[in-house]
XYZ file of C-alpha atoms in Angstrom:
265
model
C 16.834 -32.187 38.536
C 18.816 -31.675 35.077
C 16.524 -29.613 32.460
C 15.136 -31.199 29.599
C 14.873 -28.662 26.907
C 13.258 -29.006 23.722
C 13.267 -26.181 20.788
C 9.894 -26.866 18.157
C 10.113 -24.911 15.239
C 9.705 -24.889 11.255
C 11.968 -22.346 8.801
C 12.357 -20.099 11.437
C 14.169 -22.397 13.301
C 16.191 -24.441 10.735
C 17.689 -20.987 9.166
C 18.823 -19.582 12.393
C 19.543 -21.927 15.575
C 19.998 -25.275 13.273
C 22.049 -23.408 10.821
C 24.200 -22.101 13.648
C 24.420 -25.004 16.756
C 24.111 -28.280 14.282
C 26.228 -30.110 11.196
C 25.398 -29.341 8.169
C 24.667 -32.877 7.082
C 21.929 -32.263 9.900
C 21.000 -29.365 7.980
C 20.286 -30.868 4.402
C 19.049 -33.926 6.225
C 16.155 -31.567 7.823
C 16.004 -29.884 4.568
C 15.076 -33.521 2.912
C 12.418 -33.938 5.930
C 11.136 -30.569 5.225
C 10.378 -30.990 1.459
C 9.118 -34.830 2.009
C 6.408 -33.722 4.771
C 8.312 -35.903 7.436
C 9.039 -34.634 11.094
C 12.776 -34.317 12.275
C 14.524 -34.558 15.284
C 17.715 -34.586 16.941
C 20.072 -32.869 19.575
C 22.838 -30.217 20.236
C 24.749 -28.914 22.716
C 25.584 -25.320 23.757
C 27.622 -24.444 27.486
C 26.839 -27.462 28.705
C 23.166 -27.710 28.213
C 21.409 -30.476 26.176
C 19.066 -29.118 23.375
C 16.695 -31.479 21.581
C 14.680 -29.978 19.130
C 12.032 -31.254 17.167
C 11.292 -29.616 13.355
C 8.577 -29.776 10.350
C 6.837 -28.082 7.855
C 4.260 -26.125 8.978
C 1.850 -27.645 5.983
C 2.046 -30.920 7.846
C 0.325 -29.776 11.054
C -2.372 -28.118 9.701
C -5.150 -26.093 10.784
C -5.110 -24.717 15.008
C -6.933 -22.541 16.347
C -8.489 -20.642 19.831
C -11.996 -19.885 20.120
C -11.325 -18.148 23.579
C -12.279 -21.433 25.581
C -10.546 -24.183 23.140
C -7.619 -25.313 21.210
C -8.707 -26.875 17.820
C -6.103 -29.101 15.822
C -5.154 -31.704 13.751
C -4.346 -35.413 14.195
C -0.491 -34.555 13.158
C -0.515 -31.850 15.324
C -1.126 -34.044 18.397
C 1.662 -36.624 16.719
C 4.396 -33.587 17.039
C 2.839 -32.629 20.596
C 3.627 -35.993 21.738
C 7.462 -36.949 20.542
C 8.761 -34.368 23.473
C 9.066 -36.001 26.569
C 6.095 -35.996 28.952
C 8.944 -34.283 31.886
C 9.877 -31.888 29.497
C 11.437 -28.550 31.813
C 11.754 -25.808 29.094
C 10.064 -25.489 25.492
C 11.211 -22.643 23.178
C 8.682 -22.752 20.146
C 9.883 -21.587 16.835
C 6.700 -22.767 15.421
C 4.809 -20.468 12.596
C 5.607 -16.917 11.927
C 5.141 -16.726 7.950
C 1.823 -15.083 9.006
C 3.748 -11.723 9.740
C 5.086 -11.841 6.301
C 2.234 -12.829 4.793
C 0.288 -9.401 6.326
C 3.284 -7.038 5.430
C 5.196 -7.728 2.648
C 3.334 -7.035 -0.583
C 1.838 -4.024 -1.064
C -1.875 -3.984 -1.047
C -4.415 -3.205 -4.342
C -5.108 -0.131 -1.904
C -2.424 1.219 0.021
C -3.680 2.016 4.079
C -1.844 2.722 6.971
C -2.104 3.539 10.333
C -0.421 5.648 13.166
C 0.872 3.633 15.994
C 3.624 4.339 18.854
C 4.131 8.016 17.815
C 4.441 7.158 13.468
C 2.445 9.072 11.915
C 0.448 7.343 9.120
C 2.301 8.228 5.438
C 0.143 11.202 3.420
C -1.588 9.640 0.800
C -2.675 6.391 2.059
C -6.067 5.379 3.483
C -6.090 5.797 7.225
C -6.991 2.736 9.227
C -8.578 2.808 13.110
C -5.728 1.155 15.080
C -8.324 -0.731 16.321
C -9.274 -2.200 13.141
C -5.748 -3.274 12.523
C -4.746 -4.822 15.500
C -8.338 -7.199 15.529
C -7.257 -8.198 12.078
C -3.458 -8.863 13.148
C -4.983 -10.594 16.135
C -7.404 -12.979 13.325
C -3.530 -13.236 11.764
C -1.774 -14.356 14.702
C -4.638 -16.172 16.426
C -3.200 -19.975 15.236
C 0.095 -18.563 16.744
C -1.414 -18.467 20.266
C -3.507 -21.937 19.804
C -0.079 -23.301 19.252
C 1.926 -21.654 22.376
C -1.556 -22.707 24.380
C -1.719 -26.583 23.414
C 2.089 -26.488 24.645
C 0.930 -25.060 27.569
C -1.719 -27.181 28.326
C 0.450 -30.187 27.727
C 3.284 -29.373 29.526
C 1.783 -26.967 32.618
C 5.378 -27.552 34.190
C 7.199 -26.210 31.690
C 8.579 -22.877 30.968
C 7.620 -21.900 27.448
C 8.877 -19.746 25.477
C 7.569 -17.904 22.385
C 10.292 -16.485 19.957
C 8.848 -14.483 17.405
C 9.964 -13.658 14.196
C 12.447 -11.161 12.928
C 11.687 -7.898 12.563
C 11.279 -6.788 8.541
C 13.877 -5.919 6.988
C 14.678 -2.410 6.128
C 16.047 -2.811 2.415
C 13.795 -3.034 -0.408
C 16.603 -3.527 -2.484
C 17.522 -6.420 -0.409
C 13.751 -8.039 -0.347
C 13.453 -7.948 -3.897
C 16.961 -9.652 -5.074
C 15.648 -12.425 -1.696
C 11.842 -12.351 -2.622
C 11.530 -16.451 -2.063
C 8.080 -17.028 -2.570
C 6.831 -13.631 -3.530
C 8.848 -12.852 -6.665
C 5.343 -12.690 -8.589
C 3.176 -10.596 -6.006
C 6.436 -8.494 -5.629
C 6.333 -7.747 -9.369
C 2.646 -7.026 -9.756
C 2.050 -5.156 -6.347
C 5.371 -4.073 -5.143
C 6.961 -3.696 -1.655
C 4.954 -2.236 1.259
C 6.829 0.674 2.505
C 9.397 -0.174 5.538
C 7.587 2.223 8.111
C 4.212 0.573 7.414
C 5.728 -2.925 7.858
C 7.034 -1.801 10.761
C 4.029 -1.095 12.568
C 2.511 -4.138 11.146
C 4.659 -6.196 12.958
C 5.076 -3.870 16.486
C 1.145 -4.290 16.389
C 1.061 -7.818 15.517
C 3.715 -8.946 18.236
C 3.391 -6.302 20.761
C -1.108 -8.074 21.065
C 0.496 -11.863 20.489
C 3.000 -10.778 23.445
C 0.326 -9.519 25.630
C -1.917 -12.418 25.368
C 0.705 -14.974 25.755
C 1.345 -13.662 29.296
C -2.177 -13.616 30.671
C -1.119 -17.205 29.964
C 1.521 -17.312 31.683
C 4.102 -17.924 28.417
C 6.770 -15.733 27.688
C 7.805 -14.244 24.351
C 10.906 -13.572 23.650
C 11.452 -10.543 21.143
C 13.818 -9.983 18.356
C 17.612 -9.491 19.862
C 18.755 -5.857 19.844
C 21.497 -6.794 18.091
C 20.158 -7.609 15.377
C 18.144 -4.256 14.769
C 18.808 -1.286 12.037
C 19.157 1.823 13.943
C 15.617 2.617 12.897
C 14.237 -0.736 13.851
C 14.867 -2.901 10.913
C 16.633 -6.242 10.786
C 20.282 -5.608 9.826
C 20.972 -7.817 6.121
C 23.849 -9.269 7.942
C 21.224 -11.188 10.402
C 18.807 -11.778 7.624
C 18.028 -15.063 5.647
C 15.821 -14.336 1.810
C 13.241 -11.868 2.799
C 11.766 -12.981 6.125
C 13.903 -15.241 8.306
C 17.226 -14.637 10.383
C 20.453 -16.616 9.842
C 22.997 -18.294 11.264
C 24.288 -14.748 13.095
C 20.250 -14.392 14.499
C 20.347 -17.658 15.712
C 23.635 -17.277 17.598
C 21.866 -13.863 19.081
C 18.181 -15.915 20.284
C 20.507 -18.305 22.486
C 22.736 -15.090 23.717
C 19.111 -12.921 24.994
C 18.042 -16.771 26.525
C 20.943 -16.585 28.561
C 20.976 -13.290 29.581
C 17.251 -13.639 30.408
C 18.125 -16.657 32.574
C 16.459 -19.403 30.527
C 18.226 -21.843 32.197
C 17.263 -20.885 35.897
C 15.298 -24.051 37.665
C 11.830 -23.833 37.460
C-alpha cells in the first residue's frame, strides 16, 4: 500500500518545510490564507514521496484542550481534522508552538529560575521548585497534546508525528533586531537570559515528549544540526525570533529519513 502523508502545521511550518519543498507563489498564496483566516492546502514532492500538507492560522482553530479523559475543541477545529483523508498512513503535525515563546522570551517583572539537567540556577534570581515549573510548562503545553491526541484518535492507523519547535536562539542581539511581535514587551522588560530559556524549553519539551509516548505518538526533536555548540539554534537556521527557515526545514525532512519515517506501518 503507497503512504499517504499529510504535514498540518501553522508558522512553524510555512517558514521552514513550505519555504524550502514548495514555489514561492505557494508561499505568498499561504501567506494571503494566513492573514484572511482561510485554511490552505496543497502538495509537494521530496525522493519520491507525495507530501500533502494542510496549513492555517492557529487563531482560526481556537480553543483545545485535555482534561486527562477528553479532547475539547472547536467547530473549525473538527473542519481541519476532517480535509485529510480518512486512510491517511503518516501525519507530521507542525501545529502550535508559539506557546514556548510565549513562556521564555520576555523577561519577567521578577526574574526566577530554576536548576535543571546539571544548570545551576543564575545568582540573583528567585529560585523556583522544578516541580513548580514543569506543572506550569505542562498548563503551557497542555493544548499541544489535545491537538497530537484528537489526531490520534482520528487516525489510530497512522503514525504521528510531533515536531516541536526550535530551540531559542542564543543571540540577544539577534532577537532584538527579529523581535516580530514582541518589539514592545522587549523594550519594557527585556530579554530573558539564554540559559534560562534554555531550560524553559528542555523542561517544556522533554514533559510534552514524555506524554506523547504513553500515547503512542512520537516527537521528533530539533535536528542537531541546527544547534549552537551550547544548545542554541544557530542564526543561520533561524527565522525572526522564534521559528526555523528554509535551512531547518531542509534538516526536519533529513532526521525523518534517517529515523525511517517512511518505513510501512
Amino acid at each position: 500500500m503507497n503512504n499517504k502523508i499529510w504535514m498540518v502545521g501553522n508558522s512553524q511550518l510555512h517558514l521552514s518545510v513550505i519555504t524550502e519543498f514548495c514555489s514561492e507563489d505557494d508561499f505568498s498564496r499561504l501567506y494571503q490564507d494566513w492573514k484572511s483566516l482561510r485554511i490552505s492546502e496543497g502538495k509537494f514532492f521530496k525522493d519520491g514521496n507525495e507530501i500533502n500538507y494542510l496549513f492555517c492560522n492557529m487563531g482560526l482553530l481556537g480553543q483545545i484542550s485535555f482534561d486527562g479523559e477528553n479532547v475539547s475543541h472547536t467547530q473549525n477545529m473538527s473542519i481541519f481534522l476532517n480535509k485529510i483523508d480518512r486512510d491517511a498512513s503518516h501525519i507530521v503535525i507542525m501545529l502550535r508552538g508559539n506557546e514556548f515563546a510565549f513562556e521564555s522570551l520576555v523577561e519577567t517583572p521578577v526574574p526566577w529560575d530554576f536548576s535543571y539537567n546539571n544548570s545551576p540556577a543564575i545568582k540573583g534570581r528567585q529560585l523556583l521548585k522544578i516541580k513548580d515549573v514543569s506543572a506550569h510548562l505542562a498548563k503551557a503545553t497542555n493544548a499541544t497534546l489535545a491537538t497530537c491526541l484528537l489526531y490520534k484518535i482520528n487516525f489510530p492507523k497512522a503514525k504521528i508525528w510531533y515536531v516541536t519547535p526550535p530551540p531559542p536562539l542564543e543571540s540577544e542581539n539577534h532577537i532584538l533586531s527579529n523581535p516580530e511581535g514582541f518589539k514592545d514587551l522587549f523594550e519594557k522588560f527585556g530579554v530573558r537570559p539564554f540559559s534560562v530559556r534554555k531550560k524553559i524549553y528542555q523542561v517544556m519539551y522533554d514533559s510534552l515528549s514524555s506524554s506523547l509516548d504513553n500515547f503512542g505518538i512520537k516527537t521528533l526533536r530539533a535536528p542537531l544540526k541546527s544547534f549552537t555548540d551550547t544548545g542554541g539554534l544557530r542564526e543561520d537556521f533561524a527565522s525572526g525570533c522564534l521559528h526555523g527557515n528554509h535551512l531547518y526545514g531542509r534538516a526536519i525532512f533529513e532526521l525523518m529519513e534517517k529515523e525511517d519515517f517512511y518505513a510501512p506501518l
